[in-house]
Every structure is written in C-alpha cells, then in structure tokens.
Amino acid sequence: MNKFKWIGVLSYLLATGLYANDAINPTGYWKTIDDVTGKPKAIVEILTEADSTLVGKVLKIFPQQGQPQIEVCRACEGKKHNQRIVGLTVIEKLKPSPEKNNEWLNGEILDPKNGKVYHCNIRLTDNGQKLQVRGYLGLPLFGRTQTWIKVKEPAIS
C-alpha cells in the first residue's frame, strides 16, 4: 500500500475515533426519572472538571404531585446543609473507567431528599441517549439504578 493510502486510512481512523469519543461523552443535560412513579424529577447538568472528573448540578426540579416541593436540602450535612436544591452539586468525583469508554466510576451521588451520599457509577447506553446512574452502599450489588434521559436544551422556567 502506498503512503497516500496509509495517510487516508489513518485519517479515517482518527476521525471516526474522535467522533466516537464525542458520542460517548456524558456531559450535557439529563432528565432524571423517578423510579417509582416514572415521572420526571429534575434536570441535571453533567460537567467535566479541570481534573477530568465529572460533576452533576441540579438545574431544575419538577413538582411531584401529592408531595411537598423541597426547595432546600435540610437533611444535607456540612456546606450543603440548607443549600437550595436548584444549583446543588449532586454528583461528584466520577472518574473514567480504565476498561470501558462508556463508564465512569468511584464517584458520589447525593440524595437531597434524605441528605445521604452514596457511591456512584454511571454508564452511557443507547448511543449516548440514556445514562444508567447507579447509587450504592459498599458494593455496587447493594444499590439501585436509575435511567436518565438526554435532553438537548432544558426548559428552565
């Protein structure tokens, strides 16, 4: 194979590799779904920090029929105690998996309803349109998974 064909093949592989990495990036806006009612709970924005870890901040909360609207995290401890839920960082410290390019591991997730912090892993599915968010105590076996749905631009009003 001559050198121009190699350059073409290499360019193609690099281009598709870069495109694939964009497709497996969890940054953006996600609609959280209540795993009991199936109704939307919140919009969370996932961002990449300078140290390449992921964080998630609440941008909007949806009223839940028959339940009081929780505006601040009264059950949270430390600096998050009594912080407004909108704007609150609920996911922290997620690191890319060394083995799978669609997973982030060893993070923490906060449940503003009870103030508890759980271990957290996330995994992108359905071509980056769904996010499997697993919160657990001790081992991932002892937890629960929610499926979050990718949204293009959240309506924040």
mmCIF file of C-alpha atoms in Angstrom:
data_model
loop_
_atom_site.group_PDB
_atom_site.id
_atom_site.type_symbol
_atom_site.label_atom_id
_atom_site.label_comp_id
_atom_site.label_asym_id
_atom_site.label_seq_id
_atom_site.Cartn_x
_atom_site.Cartn_y
_atom_site.Cartn_z
ATOM 1 C CA MET A 1 0.000 0.000 0.000
ATOM 2 C CA ASN A 2 1.446 3.369 -0.914
ATOM 3 C CA LYS A 3 1.948 6.157 1.586
ATOM 4 C CA PHE A 4 -1.084 8.199 0.413
ATOM 5 C CA LYS A 5 -3.440 5.279 1.062
ATOM 6 C CA TRP A 6 -1.936 4.862 4.558
ATOM 7 C CA ILE A 7 -2.489 8.544 5.238
ATOM 8 C CA GLY A 8 -6.106 8.202 4.097
ATOM 9 C CA VAL A 9 -6.721 5.122 6.266
ATOM 10 C CA LEU A 10 -5.047 6.746 9.265
ATOM 11 C CA SER A 11 -7.054 9.961 8.790
ATOM 12 C CA TYR A 12 -10.285 7.973 8.617
ATOM 13 C CA LEU A 13 -9.471 6.023 11.778
ATOM 14 C CA LEU A 14 -8.555 9.177 13.678
ATOM 15 C CA ALA A 15 -11.679 11.000 12.514
ATOM 16 C CA THR A 16 -14.028 8.165 13.426
ATOM 17 C CA GLY A 17 -12.244 7.670 16.739
ATOM 18 C CA LEU A 18 -12.660 11.339 17.622
ATOM 19 C CA TYR A 19 -16.291 11.263 16.574
ATOM 20 C CA ALA A 20 -16.884 8.146 18.652
ATOM 21 C CA ASN A 21 -15.367 9.810 21.718
ATOM 22 C CA ASP A 22 -17.792 12.705 21.353
ATOM 23 C CA ALA A 23 -20.682 10.250 21.203
ATOM 24 C CA ILE A 24 -19.663 8.632 24.487
ATOM 25 C CA ASN A 25 -19.292 11.809 26.487
ATOM 26 C CA PRO A 26 -21.885 12.149 29.285
ATOM 27 C CA THR A 27 -21.566 15.919 29.608
ATOM 28 C CA GLY A 28 -24.767 17.797 28.941
ATOM 29 C CA TYR A 29 -28.320 17.882 30.238
ATOM 30 C CA TRP A 30 -30.151 14.889 31.681
ATOM 31 C CA LYS A 31 -33.764 14.438 32.771
ATOM 32 C CA THR A 32 -33.892 12.321 35.910
ATOM 33 C CA ILE A 33 -36.841 9.977 36.207
ATOM 34 C CA ASP A 34 -38.442 8.883 39.485
ATOM 35 C CA ASP A 35 -38.009 5.121 39.592
ATOM 36 C CA VAL A 36 -41.309 4.672 41.472
ATOM 37 C CA THR A 37 -43.679 6.987 39.543
ATOM 38 C CA GLY A 38 -41.855 7.112 36.194
ATOM 39 C CA LYS A 39 -42.314 10.914 36.183
ATOM 40 C CA PRO A 40 -39.522 13.461 35.584
ATOM 41 C CA LYS A 41 -37.890 14.668 38.819
ATOM 42 C CA ALA A 42 -35.171 17.081 37.735
ATOM 43 C CA ILE A 43 -32.800 18.301 35.059
ATOM 44 C CA VAL A 44 -29.150 17.731 35.940
ATOM 45 C CA GLU A 45 -26.229 19.175 34.009
ATOM 46 C CA ILE A 46 -23.126 16.984 33.938
ATOM 47 C CA LEU A 47 -19.853 18.846 33.525
ATOM 48 C CA THR A 48 -16.178 17.895 33.328
ATOM 49 C CA GLU A 49 -13.929 19.428 35.972
ATOM 50 C CA ALA A 50 -10.325 20.541 35.346
ATOM 51 C CA ASP A 51 -9.082 17.239 36.838
ATOM 52 C CA SER A 52 -11.201 15.253 34.285
ATOM 53 C CA THR A 53 -13.720 14.119 36.912
ATOM 54 C CA LEU A 54 -17.431 14.582 36.322
ATOM 55 C CA VAL A 55 -19.854 16.581 38.450
ATOM 56 C CA GLY A 56 -23.614 16.957 38.177
ATOM 57 C CA LYS A 57 -25.608 20.037 39.226
ATOM 58 C CA VAL A 58 -29.363 20.370 39.519
ATOM 59 C CA LEU A 59 -30.733 22.960 37.075
ATOM 60 C CA LYS A 60 -34.455 22.407 37.578
ATOM 61 C CA ILE A 61 -36.778 20.381 39.765
ATOM 62 C CA PHE A 62 -40.223 19.252 38.663
ATOM 63 C CA PRO A 63 -43.123 19.392 41.136
ATOM 64 C CA GLN A 64 -44.244 15.939 42.244
ATOM 65 C CA GLN A 65 -47.988 15.535 42.512
ATOM 66 C CA GLY A 66 -49.083 14.788 46.055
ATOM 67 C CA GLN A 67 -45.672 15.597 47.543
ATOM 68 C CA PRO A 68 -44.417 18.848 49.071
ATOM 69 C CA GLN A 69 -41.858 20.708 46.971
ATOM 70 C CA ILE A 70 -38.455 20.548 48.642
ATOM 71 C CA GLU A 71 -36.606 23.817 47.987
ATOM 72 C CA VAL A 72 -33.524 23.371 50.176
ATOM 73 C CA CYS A 73 -31.525 20.399 51.372
ATOM 74 C CA ARG A 74 -32.348 20.442 55.082
ATOM 75 C CA ALA A 75 -31.116 16.875 55.573
ATOM 76 C CA CYS A 76 -27.731 17.567 53.952
ATOM 77 C CA GLU A 77 -24.679 17.908 56.152
ATOM 78 C CA GLY A 78 -21.723 20.273 56.047
ATOM 79 C CA LYS A 79 -21.541 23.014 53.430
ATOM 80 C CA LYS A 80 -24.591 21.631 51.557
ATOM 81 C CA HIS A 81 -26.898 21.949 54.580
ATOM 82 C CA ASN A 82 -29.794 24.287 53.728
ATOM 83 C CA GLN A 83 -28.466 24.981 50.217
ATOM 84 C CA ARG A 84 -31.048 25.446 47.511
ATOM 85 C CA ILE A 85 -31.545 22.237 45.549
ATOM 86 C CA VAL A 86 -31.512 24.135 42.259
ATOM 87 C CA GLY A 87 -27.800 24.757 41.776
ATOM 88 C CA LEU A 88 -26.775 21.987 44.182
ATOM 89 C CA THR A 89 -23.967 19.626 43.138
ATOM 90 C CA VAL A 90 -25.394 16.122 43.499
ATOM 91 C CA ILE A 91 -22.754 14.111 41.617
ATOM 92 C CA GLU A 92 -19.029 14.424 42.271
ATOM 93 C CA LYS A 93 -15.685 12.683 41.734
ATOM 94 C CA LEU A 94 -16.666 10.347 38.871
ATOM 95 C CA LYS A 95 -13.571 9.128 37.004
ATOM 96 C CA PRO A 96 -13.406 7.486 33.573
ATOM 97 C CA SER A 97 -13.249 3.706 33.692
ATOM 98 C CA PRO A 98 -9.821 2.401 32.655
ATOM 99 C CA GLU A 99 -11.517 -0.526 30.886
ATOM 100 C CA LYS A 100 -14.746 0.776 29.311
ATOM 101 C CA ASN A 101 -15.066 4.078 27.463
ATOM 102 C CA ASN A 102 -18.779 4.442 28.292
ATOM 103 C CA GLU A 103 -18.428 4.176 32.094
ATOM 104 C CA TRP A 104 -17.373 6.497 34.910
ATOM 105 C CA LEU A 105 -16.672 5.065 38.344
ATOM 106 C CA ASN A 106 -15.962 5.713 42.021
ATOM 107 C CA GLY A 107 -17.963 8.895 42.354
ATOM 108 C CA GLU A 108 -20.533 10.071 44.853
ATOM 109 C CA ILE A 109 -24.198 10.933 44.461
ATOM 110 C CA LEU A 110 -26.292 12.909 46.930
ATOM 111 C CA ASP A 111 -29.984 12.278 47.507
ATOM 112 C CA PRO A 112 -31.305 15.736 48.503
ATOM 113 C CA LYS A 113 -34.470 14.161 49.888
ATOM 114 C CA ASN A 114 -32.646 12.414 52.731
ATOM 115 C CA GLY A 115 -29.208 14.070 52.632
ATOM 116 C CA LYS A 116 -27.416 10.748 52.192
ATOM 117 C CA VAL A 117 -24.347 10.392 49.999
ATOM 118 C CA TYR A 118 -23.891 7.123 48.112
ATOM 119 C CA HIS A 119 -21.130 5.682 45.934
ATOM 120 C CA CYS A 120 -21.936 6.206 42.268
ATOM 121 C CA ASN A 121 -21.100 4.722 38.872
ATOM 122 C CA ILE A 122 -22.612 5.810 35.559
ATOM 123 C CA ARG A 123 -22.795 4.163 32.150
ATOM 124 C CA LEU A 124 -23.959 5.572 28.826
ATOM 125 C CA THR A 125 -26.327 3.437 26.753
ATOM 126 C CA ASP A 126 -28.453 3.797 23.607
ATOM 127 C CA ASN A 127 -25.789 5.732 21.652
ATOM 128 C CA GLY A 128 -25.373 8.234 24.469
ATOM 129 C CA GLN A 129 -29.100 8.990 24.808
ATOM 130 C CA LYS A 130 -29.565 7.254 28.174
ATOM 131 C CA LEU A 131 -27.480 7.263 31.314
ATOM 132 C CA GLN A 132 -27.596 4.396 33.803
ATOM 133 C CA VAL A 133 -26.890 6.000 37.211
ATOM 134 C CA ARG A 134 -26.136 3.512 39.982
ATOM 135 C CA GLY A 135 -26.069 4.634 43.606
ATOM 136 C CA TYR A 136 -24.938 2.106 46.194
ATOM 137 C CA LEU A 137 -23.561 1.440 49.659
ATOM 138 C CA GLY A 138 -20.382 -0.625 49.933
ATOM 139 C CA LEU A 139 -20.611 -2.768 46.788
ATOM 140 C CA PRO A 140 -22.486 -1.906 43.560
ATOM 141 C CA LEU A 141 -24.564 -5.026 44.186
ATOM 142 C CA PHE A 142 -26.242 -3.185 47.088
ATOM 143 C CA GLY A 143 -27.867 -0.269 45.344
ATOM 144 C CA ARG A 144 -30.285 0.846 42.701
ATOM 145 C CA THR A 145 -30.037 2.137 39.166
ATOM 146 C CA GLN A 146 -31.980 4.978 37.588
ATOM 147 C CA THR A 147 -32.141 5.673 33.873
ATOM 148 C CA TRP A 148 -31.715 9.321 32.951
ATOM 149 C CA ILE A 149 -32.703 10.651 29.529
ATOM 150 C CA LYS A 150 -30.533 13.033 27.481
ATOM 151 C CA VAL A 151 -32.174 16.370 26.667
ATOM 152 C CA LYS A 152 -30.847 18.888 24.139
ATOM 153 C CA GLU A 153 -31.714 22.130 25.857
ATOM 154 C CA PRO A 154 -33.566 22.168 29.141
ATOM 155 C CA ALA A 155 -36.531 24.467 29.621
ATOM 156 C CA ILE A 156 -35.513 26.191 32.845
ATOM 157 C CA SER A 157 -38.604 28.173 33.688
#
